[in-house]
Tab-separated table of C-alpha atoms in Angstrom:
chain	number	residue	atom	x	y	z
M	1	MET	CA	-14.166	22.977	2.267
M	2	THR	CA	-15.352	19.513	3.079
M	3	ASN	CA	-15.564	17.765	-0.274
M	4	ASN	CA	-14.736	17.852	-3.946
M	5	GLU	CA	-17.874	19.787	-4.861
M	6	ASP	CA	-16.825	22.655	-2.589
M	7	LEU	CA	-13.481	22.889	-4.351
M	8	GLU	CA	-15.103	22.819	-7.772
M	9	LEU	CA	-17.434	25.642	-6.721
M	10	LEU	CA	-14.495	27.719	-5.468
M	11	ASP	CA	-12.625	27.022	-8.699
M	12	LEU	CA	-15.583	28.305	-10.683
M	13	VAL	CA	-15.838	31.563	-8.707
M	14	ALA	CA	-12.169	32.149	-7.917
M	15	PRO	CA	-9.862	29.970	-10.046
M	16	ASP	CA	-6.791	31.914	-8.904
M	17	PHE	CA	-7.535	30.886	-5.315
M	18	ILE	CA	-7.423	27.192	-6.184
M	19	LYS	CA	-4.236	27.616	-8.234
M	20	THR	CA	-2.559	29.416	-5.327
M	21	LEU	CA	-3.737	26.750	-2.879
M	22	GLU	CA	-2.363	23.958	-5.068
M	23	LYS	CA	0.951	25.764	-5.623
M	24	ARG	CA	1.558	26.381	-1.933
M	25	PHE	CA	0.394	22.903	-1.010
M	26	LYS	CA	2.880	21.441	-3.510
M	27	ILE	CA	5.688	23.466	-1.920
M	28	LEU	CA	4.781	22.273	1.581
M	29	GLN	CA	4.394	18.716	0.349
M	30	SER	CA	7.816	18.714	-1.317
M	31	ILE	CA	9.455	20.153	1.801
M	32	SER	CA	7.839	17.389	3.879
M	33	LEU	CA	9.411	14.788	1.574
M	34	MET	CA	12.864	16.369	1.404
M	35	GLU	CA	13.367	18.291	4.660
M	36	PRO	CA	15.674	19.846	5.525
M	37	VAL	CA	15.987	21.164	1.978
M	38	GLY	CA	17.672	24.231	0.499
M	39	ARG	CA	15.861	26.695	-1.738
M	40	ARG	CA	17.889	25.875	-4.855
M	41	VAL	CA	17.271	22.119	-4.604
M	42	LEU	CA	13.584	22.686	-3.904
M	43	ALA	CA	13.224	25.124	-6.814
M	44	ASP	CA	14.784	22.561	-9.161
M	45	ASP	CA	12.469	19.846	-7.853
M	46	LEU	CA	9.390	22.024	-8.356
M	47	ASN	CA	10.681	23.464	-11.650
M	48	ILE	CA	10.184	27.080	-10.577
M	49	THR	CA	12.573	30.018	-10.139
M	50	GLU	CA	14.314	30.617	-6.824
M	51	ARG	CA	12.877	34.143	-6.750
M	52	GLY	CA	9.336	32.847	-7.181
M	53	LEU	CA	9.924	30.192	-4.545
M	54	ARG	CA	11.322	32.744	-2.074
M	55	THR	CA	8.133	34.802	-2.305
M	56	GLU	CA	5.974	31.800	-1.463
M	57	THR	CA	8.189	30.366	1.279
M	58	ASP	CA	8.493	33.743	2.985
M	59	LEU	CA	4.705	33.902	3.182
M	60	LEU	CA	4.436	30.328	4.440
M	61	LYS	CA	7.074	31.094	7.044
M	62	LYS	CA	5.064	34.078	8.285
M	63	GLN	CA	2.057	31.772	8.589
M	64	GLY	CA	4.064	29.545	10.898
M	65	LEU	CA	4.042	26.578	8.503
M	66	LEU	CA	7.784	26.263	7.925
M	67	ILE	CA	11.109	27.273	9.438
M	68	SER	CA	14.562	27.847	7.975
M	69	SER	CA	17.958	26.837	9.328
M	70	LYS	CA	21.485	26.427	7.998
M	71	SER	CA	20.491	22.922	6.898
M	72	GLY	CA	17.509	24.172	4.902
M	73	MET	CA	13.743	24.475	5.238
M	74	SER	CA	11.581	22.176	7.352
M	75	LEU	CA	7.900	22.081	8.272
M	76	THR	CA	6.664	23.074	11.682
M	77	ARG	CA	4.234	20.793	13.490
M	78	THR	CA	1.390	22.967	12.191
M	79	GLY	CA	2.803	22.725	8.681
M	80	SER	CA	2.919	18.937	8.868
M	81	ASP	CA	-0.675	18.864	10.089
M	82	VAL	CA	-1.780	21.140	7.236
M	83	VAL	CA	-0.093	18.886	4.656
M	84	ALA	CA	-1.744	15.773	6.113
M	85	ARG	CA	-5.200	17.349	6.089
M	86	LEU	CA	-4.909	18.990	2.669
M	87	THR	CA	-3.672	15.749	1.127
M	88	ASP	CA	-7.097	14.185	1.726
M	89	VAL	CA	-9.007	17.346	0.757
M	90	LEU	CA	-7.210	17.739	-2.578
M	91	ALA	CA	-6.826	14.058	-3.509
M	92	ASN	CA	-9.956	13.693	-5.624
M	93	TYR	CA	-9.746	17.222	-6.973
M	94	GLN	CA	-6.210	16.694	-8.240
M	95	GLY	CA	-7.091	13.352	-9.780
M	96	THR	CA	-5.281	11.025	-7.358
M	97	ALA	CA	-8.355	8.818	-6.991
M	98	LEU	CA	-8.643	8.515	-10.771
M	99	LEU	CA	-4.924	7.763	-11.062
M	100	GLU	CA	-5.245	4.961	-8.498
M	101	LYS	CA	-8.230	3.498	-10.353
M	102	GLN	CA	-6.459	3.620	-13.723
M	103	LEU	CA	-3.319	2.062	-12.304
M	104	SER	CA	-5.118	-0.823	-10.591
M	105	GLN	CA	-7.018	-1.459	-13.818
M	106	LYS	CA	-3.803	-1.398	-15.852
M	107	LEU	CA	-1.970	-3.750	-13.493
M	108	GLY	CA	-4.926	-6.098	-13.029
M	109	ILE	CA	-5.030	-5.911	-9.236
M	110	SER	CA	-7.758	-4.930	-6.797
M	111	ARG	CA	-6.316	-1.693	-5.450
M	112	CYS	CA	-3.482	0.811	-5.809
M	113	ILE	CA	-2.567	3.512	-3.323
M	114	VAL	CA	-0.568	6.293	-4.975
M	115	LEU	CA	1.360	8.695	-2.759
M	116	PRO	CA	2.917	12.018	-3.826
M	117	GLY	CA	6.485	12.268	-5.054
M	118	ASN	CA	9.173	10.090	-6.588
M	119	ALA	CA	11.108	7.789	-4.264
M	120	ASP	CA	14.132	7.935	-6.563
M	121	LYS	CA	14.588	11.640	-5.827
M	122	GLN	CA	12.766	12.167	-2.524
M	123	TYR	CA	13.850	9.584	0.005
M	124	ARG	CA	11.103	10.538	2.475
M	125	VAL	CA	8.496	9.192	0.076
M	126	VAL	CA	9.336	5.752	1.497
M	127	ASP	CA	8.502	7.082	4.972
M	128	SER	CA	5.073	8.009	3.635
M	129	PHE	CA	4.731	4.414	2.380
M	130	GLY	CA	5.221	3.271	5.975
M	131	ARG	CA	2.650	5.673	7.388
M	132	ARG	CA	0.138	4.648	4.725
M	133	LEU	CA	0.823	0.966	5.406
M	134	ASN	CA	0.105	1.648	9.075
M	135	GLN	CA	-3.293	3.113	8.146
M	136	LEU	CA	-4.051	0.269	5.752
M	137	LEU	CA	-3.235	-2.442	8.281
M	138	GLY	CA	-5.330	-0.596	10.852
M	139	SER	CA	-8.335	-0.870	8.538
M	140	LEU	CA	-7.699	-4.481	7.472
M	141	LEU	CA	-6.605	-6.354	10.578
M	142	PRO	CA	-9.276	-7.862	12.843
M	143	SER	CA	-9.136	-7.948	16.623
M	144	GLY	CA	-7.117	-10.796	18.077
M	145	GLN	CA	-4.047	-12.431	16.592
M	146	SER	CA	-2.696	-11.700	13.114
M	147	MET	CA	0.257	-13.459	11.538
M	148	ILE	CA	2.178	-11.137	9.196
M	149	SER	CA	4.893	-12.425	6.848
M	150	VAL	CA	7.429	-9.863	5.692
M	151	THR	CA	10.206	-9.926	3.103
M	152	GLY	CA	13.432	-7.943	3.403
M	153	GLY	CA	15.008	-5.166	1.363
M	154	SER	CA	15.920	-1.512	1.815
M	155	THR	CA	12.376	-0.278	1.097
M	156	LEU	CA	10.717	-2.408	3.762
M	157	ALA	CA	13.518	-1.691	6.233
M	158	ARG	CA	12.634	2.005	6.023
M	159	VAL	CA	8.885	1.349	5.907
M	160	ALA	CA	9.185	-0.605	9.181
M	161	ARG	CA	10.424	2.472	11.044
M	162	ASN	CA	7.162	4.275	10.357
M	163	LEU	CA	4.734	1.805	11.918
M	164	SER	CA	3.212	2.703	15.286
M	165	PRO	CA	1.975	1.066	18.525
M	166	ASP	CA	-1.675	1.926	17.809
M	167	LEU	CA	-1.723	-1.075	15.434
M	168	SER	CA	-1.561	-3.398	18.437
M	169	LYS	CA	-4.657	-1.979	20.108
M	170	ASN	CA	-6.938	-4.993	20.684
M	171	ARG	CA	-4.587	-7.045	18.493
M	172	GLN	CA	-1.773	-9.534	18.980
M	173	LEU	CA	0.574	-9.057	16.046
M	174	VAL	CA	3.226	-11.637	15.188
M	175	PHE	CA	5.724	-10.790	12.431
M	176	VAL	CA	7.569	-13.624	10.702
M	177	PRO	CA	10.169	-13.565	7.896
M	178	ALA	CA	8.763	-14.717	4.566
M	179	ARG	CA	12.226	-15.986	3.633
M	180	GLY	CA	15.720	-16.620	4.954
M	181	GLY	CA	18.688	-14.294	4.480
M	182	VAL	CA	19.932	-13.472	0.994
M	183	GLY	CA	23.506	-12.508	1.674
M	184	GLU	CA	22.608	-8.824	1.887
M	185	SER	CA	23.275	-6.419	4.751
M	186	VAL	CA	21.885	-7.739	8.022
M	187	THR	CA	19.869	-4.541	8.548
M	188	ILE	CA	17.684	-5.185	5.493
M	189	GLN	CA	17.203	-8.940	5.854
M	190	ALA	CA	13.679	-10.184	6.557
M	191	ASN	CA	14.553	-11.136	10.143
M	192	SER	CA	15.673	-7.569	10.881
M	193	VAL	CA	12.639	-6.007	9.198
M	194	CYS	CA	10.343	-8.248	11.267
M	195	ALA	CA	12.141	-7.286	14.461
M	196	GLU	CA	11.789	-3.574	13.655
M	197	MET	CA	8.090	-3.891	12.806
M	198	ALA	CA	7.473	-5.743	16.050
M	199	LEU	CA	9.400	-3.101	17.989
M	200	LYS	CA	7.499	-0.189	16.449
M	201	THR	CA	4.063	-1.800	16.876
M	202	GLN	CA	4.804	-3.400	20.252
M	203	GLY	CA	4.071	-6.766	18.688
M	204	GLN	CA	6.081	-9.989	18.595
M	205	TYR	CA	8.324	-11.582	16.003
M	206	ARG	CA	9.927	-14.899	15.240
M	207	ALA	CA	13.264	-15.138	13.460
M	208	MET	CA	14.351	-17.832	11.021
M	209	TYR	CA	18.127	-18.181	11.029
M	210	LEU	CA	18.361	-20.106	7.824
M	211	PRO	CA	19.859	-19.222	4.425
M	212	GLU	CA	17.120	-19.334	1.810
M	213	ASP	CA	19.259	-20.920	-0.892
M	214	ILE	CA	20.366	-24.108	0.859
M	215	SER	CA	20.209	-27.430	-0.955
M	216	GLU	CA	17.073	-29.558	-0.930
M	217	LYS	CA	18.908	-32.296	0.963
M	218	SER	CA	20.001	-29.842	3.676
M	219	PHE	CA	16.503	-28.437	3.946
M	220	GLU	CA	14.991	-31.872	4.508
M	221	SER	CA	17.282	-32.229	7.494
M	222	LEU	CA	16.968	-28.698	8.847
M	223	GLN	CA	13.175	-28.484	8.610
M	224	LYS	CA	12.961	-31.152	11.291
M	225	GLU	CA	14.652	-28.780	13.728
M	226	THR	CA	11.990	-27.545	16.159
M	227	SER	CA	12.874	-23.841	15.921
M	228	ILE	CA	12.849	-23.820	12.110
M	229	LYS	CA	9.798	-26.046	11.755
M	230	SER	CA	7.727	-23.829	14.061
M	231	VAL	CA	8.556	-20.652	12.108
M	232	LEU	CA	7.810	-22.289	8.756
M	233	GLU	CA	4.414	-23.325	10.083
M	234	LEU	CA	3.700	-19.733	11.103
M	235	ILE	CA	4.748	-18.441	7.689
M	236	TYR	CA	2.288	-20.693	5.893
M	237	ARG	CA	-0.475	-19.688	8.329
M	238	SER	CA	-0.009	-15.966	7.651
M	239	ASN	CA	-3.108	-13.914	6.931
M	240	VAL	CA	-1.049	-10.935	5.703
M	241	VAL	CA	2.039	-10.743	3.484
M	242	ILE	CA	3.986	-7.518	3.021
M	243	HIS	CA	6.603	-7.603	0.279
M	244	SER	CA	8.659	-5.385	-1.984
M	245	ILE	CA	9.384	-5.724	-5.696
M	246	GLY	CA	13.017	-5.753	-6.772
M	247	THR	CA	14.825	-4.751	-9.933
M	248	ALA	CA	16.289	-7.927	-11.393
M	249	SER	CA	19.858	-6.674	-11.880
M	250	ILE	CA	20.112	-5.352	-8.319
M	251	MET	CA	18.573	-8.458	-6.779
M	252	ALA	CA	20.842	-10.760	-8.789
M	253	ASP	CA	23.803	-9.038	-7.122
M	254	ARG	CA	22.240	-9.205	-3.656
M	255	ARG	CA	21.490	-12.881	-4.000
M	256	ASN	CA	25.089	-13.613	-5.006
M	257	LEU	CA	24.042	-15.663	-8.020
M	258	SER	CA	26.634	-17.902	-9.571
M	259	GLU	CA	28.041	-17.072	-12.994
M	260	LYS	CA	25.754	-19.673	-14.555
M	261	GLU	CA	22.663	-18.363	-12.752
M	262	GLN	CA	23.559	-14.771	-13.642
M	263	SER	CA	23.854	-15.823	-17.273
M	264	ILE	CA	20.342	-17.325	-17.193
M	265	VAL	CA	18.908	-14.134	-15.678
M	266	ASP	CA	20.738	-11.928	-18.188
M	267	SER	CA	19.939	-14.016	-21.264
M	268	GLY	CA	16.306	-14.195	-20.195
M	269	LYS	CA	16.204	-10.384	-19.949
M	270	ALA	CA	14.744	-10.438	-16.444
M	271	VAL	CA	13.545	-7.054	-15.164
M	272	SER	CA	11.830	-7.892	-11.854
M	273	GLU	CA	12.273	-10.128	-8.813
M	274	ALA	CA	10.031	-11.153	-5.944
M	275	PHE	CA	10.219	-14.140	-3.568
M	276	GLY	CA	13.293	-15.431	-5.409
M	277	ASP	CA	11.544	-15.480	-8.803
M	278	PHE	CA	12.977	-13.474	-11.715
M	279	PHE	CA	10.540	-12.340	-14.430
M	280	ASP	CA	11.015	-10.743	-17.837
M	281	ARG	CA	9.057	-7.747	-19.103
M	282	SER	CA	6.116	-9.891	-20.196
M	283	GLY	CA	5.920	-11.560	-16.774
M	284	LYS	CA	7.449	-14.846	-17.898
M	285	LEU	CA	9.472	-16.693	-15.248
M	286	VAL	CA	13.153	-16.556	-16.231
M	287	TYR	CA	14.793	-18.118	-13.188
M	288	LYS	CA	13.734	-19.398	-9.789
M	289	VAL	CA	16.183	-19.298	-6.890
M	290	PRO	CA	15.865	-22.504	-4.813
M	291	ARG	CA	14.530	-21.108	-1.577
M	292	ILE	CA	12.948	-21.609	1.822
M	293	GLY	CA	9.712	-19.829	2.650
M	294	LEU	CA	6.886	-18.314	0.638
M	295	HIS	CA	6.667	-18.524	-3.155
M	296	VAL	CA	4.625	-16.305	-5.466
M	297	GLN	CA	2.111	-19.118	-6.007
M	298	ASP	CA	1.487	-19.310	-2.246
M	299	LEU	CA	0.065	-15.788	-2.207
M	300	ASP	CA	-3.283	-16.871	-3.667
M	301	LYS	CA	-4.056	-18.606	-0.371
M	302	ILE	CA	-3.234	-15.585	1.810
M	303	GLU	CA	-6.045	-13.176	2.676
M	304	HIS	CA	-4.182	-9.864	2.410
M	305	VAL	CA	-1.213	-9.295	0.090
M	306	ILE	CA	0.452	-5.874	0.168
M	307	ALA	CA	3.226	-4.954	-2.285
M	308	ILE	CA	5.314	-1.813	-1.751
M	309	ALA	CA	7.543	-0.273	-4.433
M	310	GLY	CA	8.065	3.224	-5.779
M	311	GLY	CA	10.205	5.513	-7.902
M	312	GLN	CA	10.417	5.720	-11.676
M	313	SER	CA	13.241	3.161	-11.615
M	314	LYS	CA	10.777	0.539	-10.344
M	315	ALA	CA	8.059	1.160	-12.965
M	316	GLU	CA	9.151	-1.651	-15.293
M	317	ALA	CA	9.697	-4.100	-12.424
M	318	ILE	CA	6.240	-3.360	-11.005
M	319	GLN	CA	4.568	-4.006	-14.368
M	320	SER	CA	6.523	-7.213	-14.886
M	321	TYR	CA	5.811	-8.695	-11.448
M	322	MET	CA	2.124	-7.716	-11.403
M	323	LYS	CA	1.482	-10.047	-14.317
M	324	ASN	CA	2.015	-12.843	-11.764
M	325	ALA	CA	0.565	-11.209	-8.647
M	326	PRO	CA	-2.748	-12.449	-7.197
M	327	HIS	CA	-5.685	-10.212	-8.099
M	328	HIS	CA	-6.330	-9.236	-4.476
M	329	THR	CA	-2.901	-7.576	-4.193
M	330	VAL	CA	-2.833	-4.000	-2.874
M	331	LEU	CA	0.057	-1.926	-4.244
M	332	ILE	CA	1.438	1.057	-2.331
M	333	THR	CA	3.468	3.181	-4.737
M	334	ASP	CA	4.165	6.796	-5.730
M	335	GLU	CA	3.433	9.222	-8.548
M	336	GLY	CA	6.891	8.666	-10.008
M	337	ALA	CA	6.232	4.998	-10.770
M	338	SER	CA	2.506	5.204	-11.476
M	339	LYS	CA	2.610	8.055	-13.993
M	340	LEU	CA	5.450	6.387	-15.893
M	341	ILE	CA	3.543	3.103	-16.033
M	342	LEU	CA	0.435	4.820	-17.384
M	343	ARG	CA	2.412	7.018	-19.762
M	344	ASP	CA	4.258	4.105	-21.343
M	345	ASN	CA	1.192	1.858	-21.294
M	346	PRO	CA	-1.903	4.063	-21.563
M	347	LEU	CA	-5.314	2.526	-21.037
M	348	LYS	CA	-7.055	1.726	-24.265
């Protein structure tokens, strides 16, 4: 089987074979996203009986594709390799390519990459975002130096762990924070995410130890400081921006908004946040946090813009923000978010 036509031919002659292949692939895929996982939890996730699942997993175990322990089931190295290879083989056949095309058309951006699963329920989906980002950057970045601006957040903190040193082959990568801290945990601030990305790719990073919500008067003074001025210059010279999309209510808490600011966000019915901007469902700007670093309007001037967000809980926020995103944005998301977006807002 080398292409979609081969699978269609097999389906015509032996439809049960294709159904079995898809069923077992789905089991392996779910284990890869949830491992180690118990049979009951996996059966609930796949919406099949435990007895039916046991039959399939016993066979897959005999094939050397998975192993069981007290913690649950996990893939072997061979199993992981099979999942990676079958993902590409089955993508078009299962309609992933069509889903990506419909989603990009619906959101009005150049490209969407939809990965299996639902990040709300399967935390390893975010790991797959990182691996896919690694592949994407490998195809986009030229030889020589690349300046990459990165925002913070729990999603990108996990994504960062899945980048690899092969990205730095024939490249000099410099990661810079797209913004200052936001009062959140140090581990998910932009500075920390940049440091992790640099560590994993064997690149370099520059930190900006500066709160993003300082007063304009303070900024005028601080921006003259050599260390801060040099990082700001790098940020605005970035040829790649990697950012997440936040849910407004969660980000309002993280940014420690005042009672007055919170009232503006609430009364404006904000549902999404990115780069300190809060947007309502229609994409209208509700509130703008005074900030240091990149703004949404700056993204038009940057060559590659990559947004990463997944899970059904992010569907509304993704739709809201994308009404303001530059057309050349590439979105990395999952089936959980994408199917909900298309279900609630079908293409006409």
